[in-house]
The first five atom37 places (N, CA, C, CB, O) and aatype in JSON, in Angstrom:
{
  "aatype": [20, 20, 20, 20, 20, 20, 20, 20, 20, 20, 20, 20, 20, 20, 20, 20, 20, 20, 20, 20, 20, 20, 20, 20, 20, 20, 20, 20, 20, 20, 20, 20, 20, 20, 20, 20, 20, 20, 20, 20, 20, 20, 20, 20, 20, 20, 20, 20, 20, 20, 20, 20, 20, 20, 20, 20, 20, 20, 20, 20, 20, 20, 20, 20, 20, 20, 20, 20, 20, 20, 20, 20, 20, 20, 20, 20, 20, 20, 20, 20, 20, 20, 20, 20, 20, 20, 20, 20, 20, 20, 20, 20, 20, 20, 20, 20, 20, 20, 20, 20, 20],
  "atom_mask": [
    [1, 1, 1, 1, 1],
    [1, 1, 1, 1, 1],
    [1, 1, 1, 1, 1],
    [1, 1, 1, 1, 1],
    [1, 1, 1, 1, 1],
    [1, 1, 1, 1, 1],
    [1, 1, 1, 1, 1],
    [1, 1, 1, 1, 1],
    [1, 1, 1, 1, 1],
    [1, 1, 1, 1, 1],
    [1, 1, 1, 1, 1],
    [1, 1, 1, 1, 1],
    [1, 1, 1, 1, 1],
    [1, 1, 1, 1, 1],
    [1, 1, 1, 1, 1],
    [1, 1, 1, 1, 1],
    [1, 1, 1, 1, 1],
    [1, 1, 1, 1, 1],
    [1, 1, 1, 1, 1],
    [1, 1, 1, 1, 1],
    [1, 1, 1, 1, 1],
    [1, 1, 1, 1, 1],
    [1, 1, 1, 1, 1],
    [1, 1, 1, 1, 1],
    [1, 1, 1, 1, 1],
    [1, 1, 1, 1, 1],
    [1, 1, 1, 1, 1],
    [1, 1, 1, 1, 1],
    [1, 1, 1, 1, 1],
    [1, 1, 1, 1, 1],
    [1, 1, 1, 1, 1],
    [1, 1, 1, 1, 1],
    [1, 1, 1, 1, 1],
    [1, 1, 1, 1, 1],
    [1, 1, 1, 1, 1],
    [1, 1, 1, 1, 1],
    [1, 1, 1, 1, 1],
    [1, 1, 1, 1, 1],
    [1, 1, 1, 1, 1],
    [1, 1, 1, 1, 1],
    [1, 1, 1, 1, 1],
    [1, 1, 1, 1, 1],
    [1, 1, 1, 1, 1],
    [1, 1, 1, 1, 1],
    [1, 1, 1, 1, 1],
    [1, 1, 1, 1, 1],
    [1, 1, 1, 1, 1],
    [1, 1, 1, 1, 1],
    [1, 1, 1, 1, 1],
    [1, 1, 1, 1, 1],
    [1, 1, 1, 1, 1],
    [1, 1, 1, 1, 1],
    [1, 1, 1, 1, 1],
    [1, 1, 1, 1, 1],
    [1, 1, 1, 1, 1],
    [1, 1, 1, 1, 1],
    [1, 1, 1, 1, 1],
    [1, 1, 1, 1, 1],
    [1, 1, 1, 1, 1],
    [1, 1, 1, 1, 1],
    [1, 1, 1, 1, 1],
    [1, 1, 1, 1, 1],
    [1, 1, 1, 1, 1],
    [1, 1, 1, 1, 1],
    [1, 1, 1, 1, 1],
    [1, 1, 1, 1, 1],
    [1, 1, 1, 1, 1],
    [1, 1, 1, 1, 1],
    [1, 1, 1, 1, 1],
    [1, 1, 1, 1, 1],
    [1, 1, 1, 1, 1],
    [1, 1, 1, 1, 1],
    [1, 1, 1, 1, 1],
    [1, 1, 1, 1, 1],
    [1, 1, 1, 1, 1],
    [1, 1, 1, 1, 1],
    [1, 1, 1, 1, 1],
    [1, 1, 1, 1, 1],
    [1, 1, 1, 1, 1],
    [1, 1, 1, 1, 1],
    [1, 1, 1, 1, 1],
    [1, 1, 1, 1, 1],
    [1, 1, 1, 1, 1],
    [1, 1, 1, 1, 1],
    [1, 1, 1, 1, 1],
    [1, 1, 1, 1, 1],
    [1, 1, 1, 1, 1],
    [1, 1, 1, 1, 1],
    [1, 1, 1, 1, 1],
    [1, 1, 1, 1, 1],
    [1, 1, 1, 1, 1],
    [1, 1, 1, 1, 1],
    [1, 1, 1, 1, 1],
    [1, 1, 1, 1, 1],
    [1, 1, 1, 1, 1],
    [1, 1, 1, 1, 1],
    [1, 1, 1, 1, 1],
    [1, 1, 1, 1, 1],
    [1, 1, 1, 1, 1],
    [1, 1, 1, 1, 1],
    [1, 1, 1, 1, 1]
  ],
  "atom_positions": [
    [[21.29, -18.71, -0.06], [21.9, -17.44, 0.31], [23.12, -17.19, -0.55], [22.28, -17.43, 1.79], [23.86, -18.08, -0.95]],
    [[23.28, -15.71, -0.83], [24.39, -15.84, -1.61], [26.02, -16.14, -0.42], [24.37, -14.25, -2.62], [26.15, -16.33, 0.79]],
    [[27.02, -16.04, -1.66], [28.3, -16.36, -0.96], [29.05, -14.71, -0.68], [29.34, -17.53, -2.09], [30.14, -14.66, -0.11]],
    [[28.36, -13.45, -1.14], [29.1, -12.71, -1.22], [28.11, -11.57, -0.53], [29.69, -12.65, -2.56], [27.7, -10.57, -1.12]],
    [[27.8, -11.91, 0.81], [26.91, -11.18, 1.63], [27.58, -10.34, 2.37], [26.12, -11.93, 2.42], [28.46, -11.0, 2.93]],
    [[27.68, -8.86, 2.79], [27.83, -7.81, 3.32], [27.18, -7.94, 5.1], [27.16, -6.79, 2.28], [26.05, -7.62, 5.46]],
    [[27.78, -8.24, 5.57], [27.39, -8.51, 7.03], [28.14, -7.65, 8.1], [27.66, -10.01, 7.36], [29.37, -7.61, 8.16]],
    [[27.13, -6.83, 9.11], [27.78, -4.95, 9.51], [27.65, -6.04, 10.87], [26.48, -2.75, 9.26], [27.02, -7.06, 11.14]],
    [[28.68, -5.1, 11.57], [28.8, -5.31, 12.82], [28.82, -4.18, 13.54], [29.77, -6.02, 13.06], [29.64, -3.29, 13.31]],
    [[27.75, -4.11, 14.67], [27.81, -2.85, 15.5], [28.21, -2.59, 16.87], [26.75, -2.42, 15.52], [27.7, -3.12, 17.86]],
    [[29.3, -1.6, 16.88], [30.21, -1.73, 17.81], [28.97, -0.85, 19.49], [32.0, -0.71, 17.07], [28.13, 0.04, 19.38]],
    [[29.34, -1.51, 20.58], [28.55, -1.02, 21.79], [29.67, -0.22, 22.34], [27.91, -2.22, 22.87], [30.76, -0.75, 22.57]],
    [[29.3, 1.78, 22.67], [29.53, 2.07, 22.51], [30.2, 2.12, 24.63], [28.92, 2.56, 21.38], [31.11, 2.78, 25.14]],
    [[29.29, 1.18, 25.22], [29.35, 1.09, 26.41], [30.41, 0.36, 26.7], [28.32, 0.72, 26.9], [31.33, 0.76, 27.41]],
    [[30.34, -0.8, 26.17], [31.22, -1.89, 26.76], [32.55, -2.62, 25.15], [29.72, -3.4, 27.48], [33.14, -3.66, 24.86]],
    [[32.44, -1.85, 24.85], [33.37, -2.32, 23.1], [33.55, -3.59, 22.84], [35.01, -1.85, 22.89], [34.48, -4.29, 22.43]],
    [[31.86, -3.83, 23.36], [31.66, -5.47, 22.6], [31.04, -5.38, 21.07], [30.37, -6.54, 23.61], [30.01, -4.71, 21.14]],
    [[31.25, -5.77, 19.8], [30.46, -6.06, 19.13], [29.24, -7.03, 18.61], [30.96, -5.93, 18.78], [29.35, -8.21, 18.93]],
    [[28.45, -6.77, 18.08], [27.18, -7.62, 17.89], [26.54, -7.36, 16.7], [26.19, -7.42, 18.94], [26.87, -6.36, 16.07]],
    [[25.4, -8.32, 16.16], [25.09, -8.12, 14.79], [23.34, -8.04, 14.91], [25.78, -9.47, 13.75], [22.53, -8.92, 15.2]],
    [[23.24, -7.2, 14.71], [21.27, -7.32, 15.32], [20.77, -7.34, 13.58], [20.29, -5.2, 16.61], [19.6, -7.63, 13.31]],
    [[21.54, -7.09, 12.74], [20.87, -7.27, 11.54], [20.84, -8.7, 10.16], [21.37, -6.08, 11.05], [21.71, -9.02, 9.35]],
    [[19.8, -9.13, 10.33], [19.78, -10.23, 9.32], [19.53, -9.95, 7.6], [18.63, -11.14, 9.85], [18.6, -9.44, 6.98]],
    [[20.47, -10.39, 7.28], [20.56, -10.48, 5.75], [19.18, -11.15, 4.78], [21.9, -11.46, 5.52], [19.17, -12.38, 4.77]],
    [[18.28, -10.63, 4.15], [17.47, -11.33, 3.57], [17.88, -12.01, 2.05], [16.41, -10.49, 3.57], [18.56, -11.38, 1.23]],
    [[17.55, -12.92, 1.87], [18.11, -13.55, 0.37], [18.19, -12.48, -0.6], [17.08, -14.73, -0.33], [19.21, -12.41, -1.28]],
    [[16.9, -11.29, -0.83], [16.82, -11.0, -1.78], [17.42, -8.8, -1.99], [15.27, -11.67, -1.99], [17.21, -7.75, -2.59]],
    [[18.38, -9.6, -0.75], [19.02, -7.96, -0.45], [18.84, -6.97, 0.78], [18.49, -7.08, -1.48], [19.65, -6.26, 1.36]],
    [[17.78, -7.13, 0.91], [16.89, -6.62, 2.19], [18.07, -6.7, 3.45], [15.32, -7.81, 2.56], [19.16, -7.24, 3.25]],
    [[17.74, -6.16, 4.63], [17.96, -6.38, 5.64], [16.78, -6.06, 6.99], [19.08, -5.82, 5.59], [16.12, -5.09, 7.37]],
    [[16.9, -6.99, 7.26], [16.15, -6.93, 8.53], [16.5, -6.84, 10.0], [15.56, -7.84, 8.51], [17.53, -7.42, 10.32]],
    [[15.87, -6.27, 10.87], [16.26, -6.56, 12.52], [15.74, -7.9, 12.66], [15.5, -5.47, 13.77], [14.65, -8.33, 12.26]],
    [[16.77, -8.59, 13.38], [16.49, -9.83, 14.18], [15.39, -10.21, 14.61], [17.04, -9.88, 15.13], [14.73, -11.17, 14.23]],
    [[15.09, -9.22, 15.66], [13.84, -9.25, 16.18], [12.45, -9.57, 15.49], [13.78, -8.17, 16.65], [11.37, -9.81, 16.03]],
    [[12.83, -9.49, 13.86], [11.97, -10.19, 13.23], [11.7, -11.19, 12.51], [11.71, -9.78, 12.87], [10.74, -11.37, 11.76]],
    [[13.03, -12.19, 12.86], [13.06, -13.13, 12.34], [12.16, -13.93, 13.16], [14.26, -13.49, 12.12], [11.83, -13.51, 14.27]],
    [[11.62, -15.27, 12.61], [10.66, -16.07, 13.02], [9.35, -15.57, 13.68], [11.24, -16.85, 13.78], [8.52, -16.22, 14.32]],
    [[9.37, -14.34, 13.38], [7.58, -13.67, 14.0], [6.56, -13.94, 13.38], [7.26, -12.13, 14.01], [5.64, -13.13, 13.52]],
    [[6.33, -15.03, 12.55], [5.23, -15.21, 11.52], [5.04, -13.87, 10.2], [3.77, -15.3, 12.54], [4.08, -13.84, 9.44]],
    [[5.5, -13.47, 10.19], [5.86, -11.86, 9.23], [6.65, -12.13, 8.2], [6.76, -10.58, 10.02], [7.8, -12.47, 8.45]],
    [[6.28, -12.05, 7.07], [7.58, -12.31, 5.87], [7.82, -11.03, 6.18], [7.35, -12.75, 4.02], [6.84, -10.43, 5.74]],
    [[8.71, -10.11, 6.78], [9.52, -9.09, 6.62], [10.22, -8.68, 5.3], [10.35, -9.29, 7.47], [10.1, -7.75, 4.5]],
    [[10.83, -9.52, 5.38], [12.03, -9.77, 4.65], [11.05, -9.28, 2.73], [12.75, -11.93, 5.07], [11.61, -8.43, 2.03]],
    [[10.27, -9.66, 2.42], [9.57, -10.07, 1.31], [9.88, -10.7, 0.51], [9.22, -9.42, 0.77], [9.63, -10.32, -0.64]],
    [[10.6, -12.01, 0.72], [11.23, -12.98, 0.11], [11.05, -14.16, 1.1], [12.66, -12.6, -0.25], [11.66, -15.17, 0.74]],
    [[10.45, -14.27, 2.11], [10.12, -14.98, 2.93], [11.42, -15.52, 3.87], [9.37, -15.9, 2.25], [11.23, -16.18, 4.9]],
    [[12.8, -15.13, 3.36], [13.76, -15.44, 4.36], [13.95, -15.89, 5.65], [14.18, -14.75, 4.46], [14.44, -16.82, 6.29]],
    [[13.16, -14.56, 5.81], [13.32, -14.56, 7.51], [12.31, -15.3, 8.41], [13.22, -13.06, 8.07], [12.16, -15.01, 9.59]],
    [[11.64, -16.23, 7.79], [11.24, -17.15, 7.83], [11.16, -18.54, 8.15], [11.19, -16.99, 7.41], [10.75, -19.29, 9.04]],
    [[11.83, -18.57, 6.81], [12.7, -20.08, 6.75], [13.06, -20.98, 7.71], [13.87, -19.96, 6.34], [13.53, -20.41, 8.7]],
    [[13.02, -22.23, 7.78], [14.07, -22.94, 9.11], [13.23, -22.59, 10.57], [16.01, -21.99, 9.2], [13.84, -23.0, 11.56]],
    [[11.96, -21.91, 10.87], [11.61, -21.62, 12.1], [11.25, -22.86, 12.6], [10.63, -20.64, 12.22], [10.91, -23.84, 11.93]],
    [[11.32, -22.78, 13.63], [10.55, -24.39, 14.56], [9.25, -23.85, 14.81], [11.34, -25.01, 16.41], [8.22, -24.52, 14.72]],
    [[9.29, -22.58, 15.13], [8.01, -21.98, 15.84], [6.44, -21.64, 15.07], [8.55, -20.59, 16.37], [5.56, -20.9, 15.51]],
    [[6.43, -22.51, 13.66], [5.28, -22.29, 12.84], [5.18, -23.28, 12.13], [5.25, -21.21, 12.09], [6.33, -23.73, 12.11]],
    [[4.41, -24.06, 11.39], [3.76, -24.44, 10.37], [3.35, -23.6, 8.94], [2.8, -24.79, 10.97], [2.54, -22.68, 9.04]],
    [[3.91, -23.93, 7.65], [3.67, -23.24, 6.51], [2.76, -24.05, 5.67], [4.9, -22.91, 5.84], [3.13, -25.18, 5.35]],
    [[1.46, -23.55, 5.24], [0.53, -24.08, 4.44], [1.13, -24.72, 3.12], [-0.43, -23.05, 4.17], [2.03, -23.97, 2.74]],
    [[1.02, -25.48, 2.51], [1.1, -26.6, 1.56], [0.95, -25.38, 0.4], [-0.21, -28.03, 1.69], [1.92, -24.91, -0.18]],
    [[-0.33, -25.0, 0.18], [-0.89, -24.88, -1.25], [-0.6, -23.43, -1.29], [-2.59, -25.34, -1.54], [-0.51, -23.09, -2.48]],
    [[-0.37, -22.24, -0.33], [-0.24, -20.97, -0.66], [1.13, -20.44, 0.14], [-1.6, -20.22, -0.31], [1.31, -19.23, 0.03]],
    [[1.91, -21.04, 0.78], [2.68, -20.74, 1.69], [2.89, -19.82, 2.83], [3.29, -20.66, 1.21], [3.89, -19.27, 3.31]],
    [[1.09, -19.82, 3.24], [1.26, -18.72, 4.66], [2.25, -19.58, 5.44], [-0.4, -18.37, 5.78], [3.03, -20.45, 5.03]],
    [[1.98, -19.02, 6.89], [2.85, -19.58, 8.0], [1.39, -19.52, 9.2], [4.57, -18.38, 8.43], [0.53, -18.65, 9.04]],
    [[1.31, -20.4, 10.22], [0.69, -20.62, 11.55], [1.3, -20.61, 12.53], [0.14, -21.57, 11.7], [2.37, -21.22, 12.51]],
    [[1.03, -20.15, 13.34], [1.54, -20.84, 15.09], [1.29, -22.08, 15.1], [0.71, -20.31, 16.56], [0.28, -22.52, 14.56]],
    [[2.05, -22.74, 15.63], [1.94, -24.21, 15.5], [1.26, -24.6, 16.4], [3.05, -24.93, 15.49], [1.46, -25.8, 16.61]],
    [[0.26, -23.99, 17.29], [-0.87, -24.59, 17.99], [-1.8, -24.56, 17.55], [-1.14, -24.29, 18.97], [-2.78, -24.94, 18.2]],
    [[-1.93, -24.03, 16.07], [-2.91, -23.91, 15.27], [-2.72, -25.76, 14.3], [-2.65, -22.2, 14.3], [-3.62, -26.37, 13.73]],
    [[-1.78, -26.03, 14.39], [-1.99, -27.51, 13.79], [-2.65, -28.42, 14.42], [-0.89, -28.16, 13.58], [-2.6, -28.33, 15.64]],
    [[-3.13, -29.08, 14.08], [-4.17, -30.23, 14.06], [-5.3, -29.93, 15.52], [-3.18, -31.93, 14.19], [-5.5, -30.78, 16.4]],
    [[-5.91, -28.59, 15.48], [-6.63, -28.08, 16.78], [-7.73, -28.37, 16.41], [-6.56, -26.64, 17.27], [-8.61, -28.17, 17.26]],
    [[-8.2, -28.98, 15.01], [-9.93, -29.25, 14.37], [-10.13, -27.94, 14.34], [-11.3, -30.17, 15.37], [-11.13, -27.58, 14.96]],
    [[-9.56, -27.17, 13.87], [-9.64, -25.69, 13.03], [-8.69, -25.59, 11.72], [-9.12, -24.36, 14.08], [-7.5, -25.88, 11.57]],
    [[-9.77, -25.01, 10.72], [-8.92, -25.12, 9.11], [-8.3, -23.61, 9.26], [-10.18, -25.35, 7.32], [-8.88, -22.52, 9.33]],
    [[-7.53, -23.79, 9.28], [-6.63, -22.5, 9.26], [-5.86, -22.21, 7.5], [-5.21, -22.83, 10.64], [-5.56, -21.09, 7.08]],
    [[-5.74, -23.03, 7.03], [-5.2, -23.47, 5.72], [-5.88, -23.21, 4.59], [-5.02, -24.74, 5.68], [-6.99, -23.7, 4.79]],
    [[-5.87, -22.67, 3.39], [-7.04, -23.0, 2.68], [-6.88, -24.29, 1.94], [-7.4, -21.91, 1.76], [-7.6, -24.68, 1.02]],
    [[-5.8, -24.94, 2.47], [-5.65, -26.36, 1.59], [-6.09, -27.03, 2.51], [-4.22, -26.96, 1.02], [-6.34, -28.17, 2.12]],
    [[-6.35, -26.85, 3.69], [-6.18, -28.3, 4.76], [-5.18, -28.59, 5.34], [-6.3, -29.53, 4.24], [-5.18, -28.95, 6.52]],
    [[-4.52, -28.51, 4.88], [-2.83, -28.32, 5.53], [-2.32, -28.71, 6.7], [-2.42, -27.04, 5.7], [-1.44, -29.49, 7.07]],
    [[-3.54, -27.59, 7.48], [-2.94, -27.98, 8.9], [-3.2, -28.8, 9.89], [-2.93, -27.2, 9.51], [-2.65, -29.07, 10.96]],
    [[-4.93, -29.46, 8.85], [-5.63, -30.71, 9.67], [-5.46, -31.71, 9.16], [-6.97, -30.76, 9.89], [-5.7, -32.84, 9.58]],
    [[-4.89, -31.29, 7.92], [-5.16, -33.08, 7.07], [-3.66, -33.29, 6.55], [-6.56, -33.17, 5.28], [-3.24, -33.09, 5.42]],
    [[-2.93, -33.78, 7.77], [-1.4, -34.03, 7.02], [-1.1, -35.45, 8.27], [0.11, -32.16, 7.13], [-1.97, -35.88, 9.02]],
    [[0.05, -35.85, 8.22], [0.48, -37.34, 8.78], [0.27, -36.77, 10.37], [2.4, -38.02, 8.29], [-0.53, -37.32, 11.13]],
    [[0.8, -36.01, 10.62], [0.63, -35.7, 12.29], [-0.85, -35.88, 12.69], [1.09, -34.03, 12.74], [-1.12, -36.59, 13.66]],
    [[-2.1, -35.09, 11.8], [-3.04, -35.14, 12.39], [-3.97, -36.38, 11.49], [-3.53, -33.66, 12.56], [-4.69, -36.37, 10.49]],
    [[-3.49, -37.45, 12.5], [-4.58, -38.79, 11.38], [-5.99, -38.79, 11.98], [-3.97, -40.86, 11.53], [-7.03, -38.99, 11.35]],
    [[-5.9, -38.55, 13.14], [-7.77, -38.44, 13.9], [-8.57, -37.34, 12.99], [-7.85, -37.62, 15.98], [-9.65, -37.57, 12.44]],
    [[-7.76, -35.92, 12.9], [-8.42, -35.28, 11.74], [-8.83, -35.39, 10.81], [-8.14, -34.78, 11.39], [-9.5, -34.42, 10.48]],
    [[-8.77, -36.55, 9.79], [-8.72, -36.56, 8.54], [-10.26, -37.3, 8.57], [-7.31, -37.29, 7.84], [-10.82, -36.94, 7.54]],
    [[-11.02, -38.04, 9.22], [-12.44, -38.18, 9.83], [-13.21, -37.16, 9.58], [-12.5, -38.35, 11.23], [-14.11, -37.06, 8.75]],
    [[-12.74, -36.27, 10.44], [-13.59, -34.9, 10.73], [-13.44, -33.36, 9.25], [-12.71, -34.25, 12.57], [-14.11, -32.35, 9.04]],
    [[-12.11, -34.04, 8.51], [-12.52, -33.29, 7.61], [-13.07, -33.64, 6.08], [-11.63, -32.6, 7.6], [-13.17, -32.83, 5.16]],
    [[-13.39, -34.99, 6.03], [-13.81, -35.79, 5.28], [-15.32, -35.6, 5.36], [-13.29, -37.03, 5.55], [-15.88, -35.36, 4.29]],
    [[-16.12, -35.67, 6.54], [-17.77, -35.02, 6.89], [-17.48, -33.93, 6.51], [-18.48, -34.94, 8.45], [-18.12, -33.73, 5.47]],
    [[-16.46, -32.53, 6.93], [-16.65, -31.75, 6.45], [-17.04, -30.67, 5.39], [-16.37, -31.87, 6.7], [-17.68, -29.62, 5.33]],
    [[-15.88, -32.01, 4.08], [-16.16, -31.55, 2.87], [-17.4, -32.34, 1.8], [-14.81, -31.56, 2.31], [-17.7, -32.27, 0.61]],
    [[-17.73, -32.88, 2.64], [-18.9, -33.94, 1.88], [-20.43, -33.23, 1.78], [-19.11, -35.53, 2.93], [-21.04, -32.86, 2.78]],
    [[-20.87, -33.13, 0.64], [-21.93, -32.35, 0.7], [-23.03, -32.92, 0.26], [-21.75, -31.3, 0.13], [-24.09, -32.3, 0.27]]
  ]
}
């Protein structure tokens, strides 16, 4: 992120609390909050992204999953990614028959 980011604060016009509903994207952008960590590169720099707990990002192309999509014995990945990594070792059986022809 840069060091010289422009960050608005919006004053409530009810109670003269302020608050910041807008996130800064690396590459200038700004986004609503509300879309940070939604599986959505919003941002189009993948920012708002980044750092989520709430997904899994493919290895070889860098989508993103719901993370109940990891190791469910469904390829969600086009690398494998999400079945064939250290968490899922029972998987790696089932995708070994898979790719064997």
């Amino acid at each position: 992120t840069s060091e010289n980011q422009l960050t608005f604060l919006i004053k409530n016009k009810m109670d003269g609390t302020y608050h910041n509903d807008i996130f800064p994207c690396d590459n200038g952008a700004c986004v609503d909050y509300t879309k940070v960590c939604n599986l959505v590169d919003d941002c189009g720099d993948g920012t708002d992204e980044q750092n989520c707990k709430n997904h899994f990002r493919c290895h070889g192309n860098n989508d993103i999953i719901p993370l109940p999509k990891v190791c469910d014995k469904s390829i969600d990945c086009f690398d494998y990614s999400d079945e064939c990594n250290e968490e899922c070792v029972s998987n790696k059986e089932i995708i070994a028959s898979m790719t064997v022809t």
